[in-house]
Coordinates of C-alpha atoms in Angstrom, one line a residue:
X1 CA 11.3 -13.7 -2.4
X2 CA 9.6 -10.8 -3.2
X3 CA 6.2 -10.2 -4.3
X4 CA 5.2 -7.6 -6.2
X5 CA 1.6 -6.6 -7.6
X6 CA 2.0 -8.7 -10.2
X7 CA 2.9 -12.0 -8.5
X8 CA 0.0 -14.1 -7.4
X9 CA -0.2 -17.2 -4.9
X10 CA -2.6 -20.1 -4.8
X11 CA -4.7 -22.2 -2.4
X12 CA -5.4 -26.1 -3.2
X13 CA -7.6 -27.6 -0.4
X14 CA -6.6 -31.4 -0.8
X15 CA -7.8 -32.6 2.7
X16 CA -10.4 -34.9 1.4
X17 CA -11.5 -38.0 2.8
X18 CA -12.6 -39.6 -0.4
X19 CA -16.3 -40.5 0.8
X20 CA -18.0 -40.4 -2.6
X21 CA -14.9 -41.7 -5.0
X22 CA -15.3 -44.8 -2.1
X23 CA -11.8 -45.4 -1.8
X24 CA -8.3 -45.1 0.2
X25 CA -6.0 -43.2 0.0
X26 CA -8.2 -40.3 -1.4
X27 CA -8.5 -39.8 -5.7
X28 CA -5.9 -37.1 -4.9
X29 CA -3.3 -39.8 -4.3
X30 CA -4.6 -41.8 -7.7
X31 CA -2.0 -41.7 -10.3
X32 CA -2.6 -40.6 -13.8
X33 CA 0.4 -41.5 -16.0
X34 CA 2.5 -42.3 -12.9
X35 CA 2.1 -39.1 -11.5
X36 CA -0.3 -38.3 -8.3
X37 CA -3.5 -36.2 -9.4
X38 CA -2.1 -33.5 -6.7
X39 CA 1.0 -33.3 -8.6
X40 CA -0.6 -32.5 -12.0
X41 CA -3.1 -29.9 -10.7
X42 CA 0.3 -28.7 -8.2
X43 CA 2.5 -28.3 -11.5
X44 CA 0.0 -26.9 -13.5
X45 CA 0.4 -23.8 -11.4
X46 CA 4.3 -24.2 -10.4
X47 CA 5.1 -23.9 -14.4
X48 CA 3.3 -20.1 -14.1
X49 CA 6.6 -17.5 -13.4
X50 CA 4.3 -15.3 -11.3
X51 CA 3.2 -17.5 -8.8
X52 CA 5.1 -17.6 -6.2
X53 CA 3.8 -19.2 -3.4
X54 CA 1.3 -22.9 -3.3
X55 CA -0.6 -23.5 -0.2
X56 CA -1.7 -27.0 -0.3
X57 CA -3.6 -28.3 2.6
X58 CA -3.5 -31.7 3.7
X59 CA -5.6 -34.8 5.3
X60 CA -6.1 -34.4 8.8
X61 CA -4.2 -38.7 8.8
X62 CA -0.6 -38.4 9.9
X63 CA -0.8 -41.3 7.3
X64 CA -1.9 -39.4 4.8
X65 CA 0.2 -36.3 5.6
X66 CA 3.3 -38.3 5.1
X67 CA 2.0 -39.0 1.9
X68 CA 1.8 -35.7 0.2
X69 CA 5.0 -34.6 1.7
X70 CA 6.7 -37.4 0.1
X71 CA 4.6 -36.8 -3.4
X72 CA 6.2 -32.9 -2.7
X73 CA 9.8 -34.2 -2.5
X74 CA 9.8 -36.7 -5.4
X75 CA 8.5 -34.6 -7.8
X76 CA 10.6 -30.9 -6.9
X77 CA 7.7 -28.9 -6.0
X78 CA 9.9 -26.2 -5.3
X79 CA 7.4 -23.5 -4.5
X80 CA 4.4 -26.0 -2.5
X81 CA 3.8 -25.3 1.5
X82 CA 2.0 -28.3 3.2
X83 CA -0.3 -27.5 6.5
X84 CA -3.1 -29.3 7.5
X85 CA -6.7 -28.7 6.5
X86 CA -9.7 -29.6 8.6
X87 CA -12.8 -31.4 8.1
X88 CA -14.4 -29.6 6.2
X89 CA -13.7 -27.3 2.8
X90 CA -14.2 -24.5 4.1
X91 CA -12.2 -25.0 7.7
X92 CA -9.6 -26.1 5.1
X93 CA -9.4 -23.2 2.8
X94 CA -9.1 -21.2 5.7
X95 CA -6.5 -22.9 7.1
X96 CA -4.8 -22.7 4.2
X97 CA -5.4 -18.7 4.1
X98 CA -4.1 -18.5 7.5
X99 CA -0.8 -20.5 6.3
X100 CA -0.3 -18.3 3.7
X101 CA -0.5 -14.8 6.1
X102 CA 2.3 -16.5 8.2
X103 CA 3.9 -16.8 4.8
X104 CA 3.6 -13.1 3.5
X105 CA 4.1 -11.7 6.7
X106 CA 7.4 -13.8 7.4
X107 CA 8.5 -12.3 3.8
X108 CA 7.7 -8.8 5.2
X109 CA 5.4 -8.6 1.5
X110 CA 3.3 -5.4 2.0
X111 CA 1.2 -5.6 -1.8
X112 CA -1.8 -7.3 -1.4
X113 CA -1.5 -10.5 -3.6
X114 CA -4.2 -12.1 -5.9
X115 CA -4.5 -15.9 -4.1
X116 CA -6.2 -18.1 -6.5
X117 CA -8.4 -21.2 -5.1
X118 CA -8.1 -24.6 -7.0
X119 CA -9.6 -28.0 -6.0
X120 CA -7.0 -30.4 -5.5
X121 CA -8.6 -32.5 -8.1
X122 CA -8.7 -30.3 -10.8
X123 CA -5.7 -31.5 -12.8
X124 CA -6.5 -30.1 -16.2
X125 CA -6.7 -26.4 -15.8
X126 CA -4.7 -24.7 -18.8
X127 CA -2.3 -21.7 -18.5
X128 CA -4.6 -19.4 -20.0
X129 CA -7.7 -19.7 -18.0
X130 CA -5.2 -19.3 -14.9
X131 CA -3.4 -15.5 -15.9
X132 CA -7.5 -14.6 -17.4
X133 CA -8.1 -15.3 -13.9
X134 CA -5.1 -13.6 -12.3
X135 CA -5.8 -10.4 -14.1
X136 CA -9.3 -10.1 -13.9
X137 CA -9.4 -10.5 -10.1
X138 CA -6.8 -7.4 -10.4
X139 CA -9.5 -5.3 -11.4
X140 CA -12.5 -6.7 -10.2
X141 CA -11.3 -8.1 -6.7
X142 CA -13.2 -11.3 -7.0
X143 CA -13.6 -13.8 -9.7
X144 CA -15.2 -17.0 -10.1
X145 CA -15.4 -19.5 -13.4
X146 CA -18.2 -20.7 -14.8
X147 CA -19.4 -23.9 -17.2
X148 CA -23.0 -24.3 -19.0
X149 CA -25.5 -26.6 -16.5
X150 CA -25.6 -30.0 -18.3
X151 CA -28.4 -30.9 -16.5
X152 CA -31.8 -29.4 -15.4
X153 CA -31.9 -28.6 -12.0
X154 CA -35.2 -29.4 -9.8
X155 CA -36.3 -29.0 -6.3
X156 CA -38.6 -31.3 -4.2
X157 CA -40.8 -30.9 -0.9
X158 CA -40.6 -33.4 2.1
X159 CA -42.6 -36.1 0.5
X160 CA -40.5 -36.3 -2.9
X161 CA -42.3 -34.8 -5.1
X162 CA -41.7 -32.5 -7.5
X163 CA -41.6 -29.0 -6.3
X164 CA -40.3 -26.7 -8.9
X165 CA -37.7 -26.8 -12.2
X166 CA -35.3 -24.0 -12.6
X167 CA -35.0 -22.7 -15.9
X168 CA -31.2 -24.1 -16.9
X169 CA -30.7 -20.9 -19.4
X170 CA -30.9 -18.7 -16.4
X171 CA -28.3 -20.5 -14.1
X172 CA -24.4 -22.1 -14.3
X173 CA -22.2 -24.6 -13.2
X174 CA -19.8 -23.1 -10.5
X175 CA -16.1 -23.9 -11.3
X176 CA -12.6 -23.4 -10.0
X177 CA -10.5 -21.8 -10.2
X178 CA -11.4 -18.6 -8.2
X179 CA -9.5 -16.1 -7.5
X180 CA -9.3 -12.8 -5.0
X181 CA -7.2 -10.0 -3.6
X182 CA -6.0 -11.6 -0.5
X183 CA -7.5 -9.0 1.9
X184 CA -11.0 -9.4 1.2
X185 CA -10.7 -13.2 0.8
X186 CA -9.2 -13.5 4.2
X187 CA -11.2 -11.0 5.5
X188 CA -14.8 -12.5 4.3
X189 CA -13.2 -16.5 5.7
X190 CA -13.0 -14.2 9.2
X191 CA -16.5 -13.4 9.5
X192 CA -18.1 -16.7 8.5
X193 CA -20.3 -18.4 11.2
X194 CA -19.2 -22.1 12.1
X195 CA -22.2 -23.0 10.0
X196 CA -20.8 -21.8 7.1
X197 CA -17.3 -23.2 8.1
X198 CA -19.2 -26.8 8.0
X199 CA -21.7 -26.5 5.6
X200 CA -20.8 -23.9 3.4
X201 CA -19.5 -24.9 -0.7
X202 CA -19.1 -21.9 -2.5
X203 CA -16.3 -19.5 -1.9
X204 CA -17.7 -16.9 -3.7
X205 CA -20.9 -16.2 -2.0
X206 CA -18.9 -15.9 1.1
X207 CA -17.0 -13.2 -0.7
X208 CA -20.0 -11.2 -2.1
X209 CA -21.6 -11.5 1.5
X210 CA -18.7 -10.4 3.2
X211 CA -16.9 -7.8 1.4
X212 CA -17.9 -4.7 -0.8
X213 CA -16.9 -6.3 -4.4
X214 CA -19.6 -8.3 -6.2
X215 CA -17.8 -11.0 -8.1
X216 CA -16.9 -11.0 -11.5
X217 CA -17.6 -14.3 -13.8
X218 CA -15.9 -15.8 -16.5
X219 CA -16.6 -18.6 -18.7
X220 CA -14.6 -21.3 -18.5
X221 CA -13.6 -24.1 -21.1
X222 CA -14.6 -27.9 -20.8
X223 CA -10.8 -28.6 -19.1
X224 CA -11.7 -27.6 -15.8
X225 CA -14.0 -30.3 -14.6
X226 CA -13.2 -32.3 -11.2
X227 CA -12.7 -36.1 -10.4
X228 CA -15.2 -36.6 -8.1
X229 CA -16.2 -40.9 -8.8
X230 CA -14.1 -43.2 -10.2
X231 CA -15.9 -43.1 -13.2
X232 CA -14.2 -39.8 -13.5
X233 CA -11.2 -41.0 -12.8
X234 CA -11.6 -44.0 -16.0
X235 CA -12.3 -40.3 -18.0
X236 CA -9.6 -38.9 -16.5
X237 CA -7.1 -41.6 -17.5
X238 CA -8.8 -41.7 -21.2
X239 CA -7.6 -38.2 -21.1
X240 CA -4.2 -38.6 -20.2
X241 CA -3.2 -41.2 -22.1
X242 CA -3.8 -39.2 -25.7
X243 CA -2.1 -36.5 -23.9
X244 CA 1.5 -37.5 -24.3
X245 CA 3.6 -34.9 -22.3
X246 CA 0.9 -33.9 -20.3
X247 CA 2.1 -32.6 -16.7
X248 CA 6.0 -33.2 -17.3
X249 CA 8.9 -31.1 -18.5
X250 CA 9.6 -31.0 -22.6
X251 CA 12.5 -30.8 -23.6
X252 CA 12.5 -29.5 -27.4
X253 CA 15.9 -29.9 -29.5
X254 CA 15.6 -27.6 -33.0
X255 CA 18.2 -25.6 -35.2
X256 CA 18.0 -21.9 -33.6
X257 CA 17.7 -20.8 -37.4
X258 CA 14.7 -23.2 -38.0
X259 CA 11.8 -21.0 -39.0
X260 CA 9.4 -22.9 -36.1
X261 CA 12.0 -22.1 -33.3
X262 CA 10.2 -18.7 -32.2
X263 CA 6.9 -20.4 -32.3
X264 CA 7.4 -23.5 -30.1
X265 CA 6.8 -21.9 -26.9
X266 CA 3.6 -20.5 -27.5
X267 CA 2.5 -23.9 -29.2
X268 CA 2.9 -25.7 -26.3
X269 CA 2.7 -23.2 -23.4
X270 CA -1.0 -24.0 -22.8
X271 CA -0.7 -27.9 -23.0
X272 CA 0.0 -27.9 -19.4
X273 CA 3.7 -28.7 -19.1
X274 CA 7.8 -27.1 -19.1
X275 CA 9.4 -26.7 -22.4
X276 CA 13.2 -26.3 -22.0
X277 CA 14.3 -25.3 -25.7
X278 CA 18.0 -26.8 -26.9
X279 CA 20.4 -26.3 -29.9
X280 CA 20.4 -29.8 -31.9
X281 CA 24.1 -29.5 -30.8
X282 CA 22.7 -30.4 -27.7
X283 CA 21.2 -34.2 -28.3
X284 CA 23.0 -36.6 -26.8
X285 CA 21.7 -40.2 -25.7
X286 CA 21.5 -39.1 -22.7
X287 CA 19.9 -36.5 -22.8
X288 CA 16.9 -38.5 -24.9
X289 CA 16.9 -41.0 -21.7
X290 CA 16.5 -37.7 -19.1
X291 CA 13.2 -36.4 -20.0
X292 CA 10.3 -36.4 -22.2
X293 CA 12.3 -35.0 -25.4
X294 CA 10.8 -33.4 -29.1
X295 CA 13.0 -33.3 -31.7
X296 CA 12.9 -31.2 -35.0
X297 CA 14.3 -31.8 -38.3
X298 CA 13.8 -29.2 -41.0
X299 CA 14.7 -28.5 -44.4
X300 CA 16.0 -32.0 -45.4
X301 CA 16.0 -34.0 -48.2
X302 CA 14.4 -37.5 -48.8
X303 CA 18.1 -39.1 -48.3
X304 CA 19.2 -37.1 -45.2
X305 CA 15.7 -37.6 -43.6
X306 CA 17.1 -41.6 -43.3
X307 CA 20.2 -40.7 -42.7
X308 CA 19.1 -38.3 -39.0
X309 CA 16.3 -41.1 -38.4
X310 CA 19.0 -43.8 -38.8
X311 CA 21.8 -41.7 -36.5
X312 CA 18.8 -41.1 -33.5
X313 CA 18.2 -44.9 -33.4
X314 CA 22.2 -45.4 -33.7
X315 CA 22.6 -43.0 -30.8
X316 CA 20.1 -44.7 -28.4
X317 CA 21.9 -48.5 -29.2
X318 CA 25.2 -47.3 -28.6
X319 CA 24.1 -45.7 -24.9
X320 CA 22.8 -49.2 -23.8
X321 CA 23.5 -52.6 -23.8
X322 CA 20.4 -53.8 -24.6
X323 CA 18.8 -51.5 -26.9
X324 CA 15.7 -53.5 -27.2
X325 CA 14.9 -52.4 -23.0
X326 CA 15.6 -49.2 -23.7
X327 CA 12.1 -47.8 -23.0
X328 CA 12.4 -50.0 -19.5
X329 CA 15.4 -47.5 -18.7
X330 CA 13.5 -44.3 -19.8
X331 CA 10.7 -45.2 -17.9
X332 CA 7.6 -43.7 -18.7
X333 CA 10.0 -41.0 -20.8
X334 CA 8.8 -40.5 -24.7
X335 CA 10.5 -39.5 -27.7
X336 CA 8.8 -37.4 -30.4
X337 CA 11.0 -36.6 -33.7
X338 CA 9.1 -34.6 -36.3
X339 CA 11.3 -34.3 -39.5
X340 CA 10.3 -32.3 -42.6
X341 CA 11.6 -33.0 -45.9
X342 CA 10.7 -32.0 -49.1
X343 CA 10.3 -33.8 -52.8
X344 CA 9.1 -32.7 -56.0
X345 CA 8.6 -36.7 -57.0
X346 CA 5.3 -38.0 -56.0
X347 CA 6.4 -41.3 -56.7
X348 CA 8.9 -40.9 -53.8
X349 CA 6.7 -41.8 -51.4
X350 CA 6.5 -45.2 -51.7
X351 CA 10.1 -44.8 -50.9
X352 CA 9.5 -43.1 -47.7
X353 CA 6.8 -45.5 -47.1
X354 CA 8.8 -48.3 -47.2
X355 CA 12.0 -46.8 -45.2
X356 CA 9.5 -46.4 -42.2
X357 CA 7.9 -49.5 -42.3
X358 CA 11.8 -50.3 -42.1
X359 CA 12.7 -48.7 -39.5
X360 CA 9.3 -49.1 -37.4
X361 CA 10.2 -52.1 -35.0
X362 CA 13.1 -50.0 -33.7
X363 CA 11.5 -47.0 -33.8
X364 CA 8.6 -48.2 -31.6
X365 CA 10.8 -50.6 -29.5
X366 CA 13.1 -47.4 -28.8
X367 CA 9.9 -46.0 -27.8
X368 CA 10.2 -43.5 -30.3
X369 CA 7.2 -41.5 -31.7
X370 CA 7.4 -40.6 -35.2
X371 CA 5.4 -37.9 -37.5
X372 CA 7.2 -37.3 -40.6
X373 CA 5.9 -34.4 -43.2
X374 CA 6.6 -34.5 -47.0
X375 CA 6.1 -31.3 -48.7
X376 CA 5.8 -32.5 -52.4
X377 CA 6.8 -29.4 -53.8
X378 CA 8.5 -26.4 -53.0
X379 CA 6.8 -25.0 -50.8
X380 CA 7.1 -21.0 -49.4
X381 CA 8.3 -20.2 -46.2
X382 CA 5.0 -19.6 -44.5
X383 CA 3.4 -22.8 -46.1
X384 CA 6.6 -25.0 -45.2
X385 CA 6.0 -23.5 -41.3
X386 CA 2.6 -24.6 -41.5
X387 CA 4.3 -27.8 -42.3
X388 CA 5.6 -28.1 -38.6
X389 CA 2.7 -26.4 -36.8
X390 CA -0.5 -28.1 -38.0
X391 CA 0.7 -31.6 -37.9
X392 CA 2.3 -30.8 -34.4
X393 CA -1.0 -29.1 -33.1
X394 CA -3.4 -32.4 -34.6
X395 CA -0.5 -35.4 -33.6
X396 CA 2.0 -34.5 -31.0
X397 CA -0.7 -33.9 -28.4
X398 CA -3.1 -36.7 -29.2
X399 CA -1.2 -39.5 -29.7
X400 CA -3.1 -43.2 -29.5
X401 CA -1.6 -46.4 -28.6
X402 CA -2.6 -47.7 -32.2
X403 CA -0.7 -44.7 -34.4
X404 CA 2.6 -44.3 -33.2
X405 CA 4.0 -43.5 -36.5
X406 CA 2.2 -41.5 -38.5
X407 CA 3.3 -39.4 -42.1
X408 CA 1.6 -36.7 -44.1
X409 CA 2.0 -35.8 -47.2
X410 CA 1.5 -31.9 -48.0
X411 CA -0.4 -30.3 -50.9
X412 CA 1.0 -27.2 -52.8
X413 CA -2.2 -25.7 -51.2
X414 CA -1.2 -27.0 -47.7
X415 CA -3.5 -29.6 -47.0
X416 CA -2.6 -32.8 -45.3
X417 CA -3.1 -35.8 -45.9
X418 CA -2.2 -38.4 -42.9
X419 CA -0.9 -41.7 -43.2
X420 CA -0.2 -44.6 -40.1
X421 CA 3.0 -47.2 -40.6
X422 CA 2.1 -50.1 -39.8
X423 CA 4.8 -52.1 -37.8
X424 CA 7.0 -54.2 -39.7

């Protein structure tokens, strides 16, 4: 593999011990929607065409070690290398900058790559905030992330009292992730002192005192905080659980022709996931038991809508013998169908009303979430897109346990007005 000046590769120290989340294995072996936190904050980068290369250093416990090389292997992190950090996060990062020479140079890579840094436990950084990241460090050789201070930061003397207040408008809240030109990085982690090696937190005051390039900093957005207590990790799991796709591959299924098919990619690219897109041709039972799967339906008519909701269930209960377990032979797999019809009869929405609450037991015993828009007149073409986008933006992504199936009804001015089925 080549890399070339626009390819970039990352470091994730994950050699933690744990000490303050007061548990074992380490939070980075914790599982958030059955997946390892390491895996989320691993893929969040793998999904990114011009990485190329992850560096993920381990625990120093063979245990431990094992561990993550197994997490590696059962979830196809194609582009991860494992060595083993050290005992402290600097010693680690280094390490893992030292791995990832060996790498280049056994590639015979001349370019000097961007490396971004990431915490190990920093699932939730976006696509976007990683290439603003990738790019700027192209220009400005080193770049960190920043958040607002949430709290005012004081100093004491010996005796614990208080010695001075900073002014919390002057100061922020260092973040990952960082990134460098791989040169400078490496070289600064070179000249540290073991001091710095063991005591040291912040990369990028090793790279401002050891290198020519004062730092550039970003803001960054309230997604790239870091499970530190298991408090954090009850936040964390909040977090996850209205994020339905969140970490895993999408597969979309929608008519080439549909007017939403060129947006879909960009909808979703920053949700933190892989969106394979596939002609409707395409759906097949199995397929809906393989992956995570949304499913569009455009264009129809109040008595085809019941007709492609009624064939999707049919499908599912003719792949299995007992359609009623179906979601215990998905797994943790989930099912969105969005279907758009249009009416010019308001009074045909107690019809719609009452097909859903029809169809609901199935529909949520199948595992199946359901959004369903009704355009109640004709609308144009850019309204009826806004059809698909908005609900798909407000629902698909923030999905509760308590509003599976959901309906909106859509104003000639485009507003929306949402609507929960209650099971039947």
């Amino acid at each position: 593999m080549s890399v070339t000046e626009n390819k970039a590769c990352v470091v994730i120290p994950a050699s933690g011990s744990g000490q303050r989340y007061n548990m074992h294995p380490p939070k980075q072996f914790e599982c958030l929607s059955q997946k390892p936190i390491i895996s989320h904050t691993i893929s969040a980068f793998e999904r990114i065409d011009c990485i190329t290369h992850i560096v993920v250093t381990t625990p120093t416990d063979d245990d431990l070690q094992l561990m993550m090389k197994s997490i590696v292997k059962k979830f196809h992190h194609k582009k991860v290398h494992l060595t083993k950090g050290a005992t402290s996060r600097h010693r680690s990062i280094f390490e893992g900058l030292k791995c990832l020479k060996c790498i280049l140079k056994s590639e015979n890579i001349v370019h000097d790559p961007v490396v971004i840094i990431h915490d190990g436990v920093r699932p939730f950084v976006d696509k976007n905030t990683i290439m603003d990241v990738i790019q700027n460090t192209k220009i400005y050789k080193a770049v960190g992330i920043v958040r607002p201070l949430v709290s005012t930061v004081i100093s004491v003397d010996k005796d614990d009292f208080l010695k001075e207040s900073l002014d919390r408008s002057l100061y922020w809240a260092s973040e990952m992730p960082q990134g460098y030109m791989f040169s400078l990085i490496y070289k600064a982690y070179s000249k540290c002192s073991d001091k710095e090696l063991k005591h040291g937190t912040e990369c990028l005051k090793i790279a401002s005192d050891y290198s020519a390039s004062k730092p550039k900093i970003l803001k960054g957005g309230d997604n790239l905080w870091k499970i530190t207590y298991q408090r954090d990790m009850a936040v964390a799991r909040e977090f996850v659980s209205s994020k339905l796709f969140l970490g895993h591959q999408l597969n979309v299924y929608i008519d080439e022709n549909d007017k939403t098919h060129s947006c879909i990619q960009d909808l979703v690219s920053n949700e933190n996931m892989n969106v394979l897109l596939f002609a409707k041709e395409e759906l097949s039972a199995a397929n809906l038991k393989s992956g995570n799967c949304l499913l569009f339906y455009s264009s129809l008519s109040l008595q085809s809508l019941e007709s492609n909701l009624s064939s999707l269930i049919k499908s599912i209960e003719n792949y299995t013998e007992d359609p009623y377990n179906w979601s215990d032979k998905c797994g943790s797999n989930n099912i969105v169908a969005i279907f758009c019809a249009q009416t010019t009869e308001m009074s045909s929405l107690n019809e719609v009303h009452t097909m859903l609450q029809r169809h609901s037991h199935k529909l949520l015993s199948h595992n199946i979430h359901l959004y369903c828009i009704i355009t109640t007149s004709t609308l144009s073409g850019s309204v009826f897109n806004a059809a698909y986008v908005k609900p798909f933006c407000l629902h698909s992504f923030d999905i509760t346990c308590s509003s599976k199936l959901i309906y909106s009804t859509v104003g000639e001015d485009g507003t929306f007005l949402s609507h929960n089925i209650q099971m039947s």
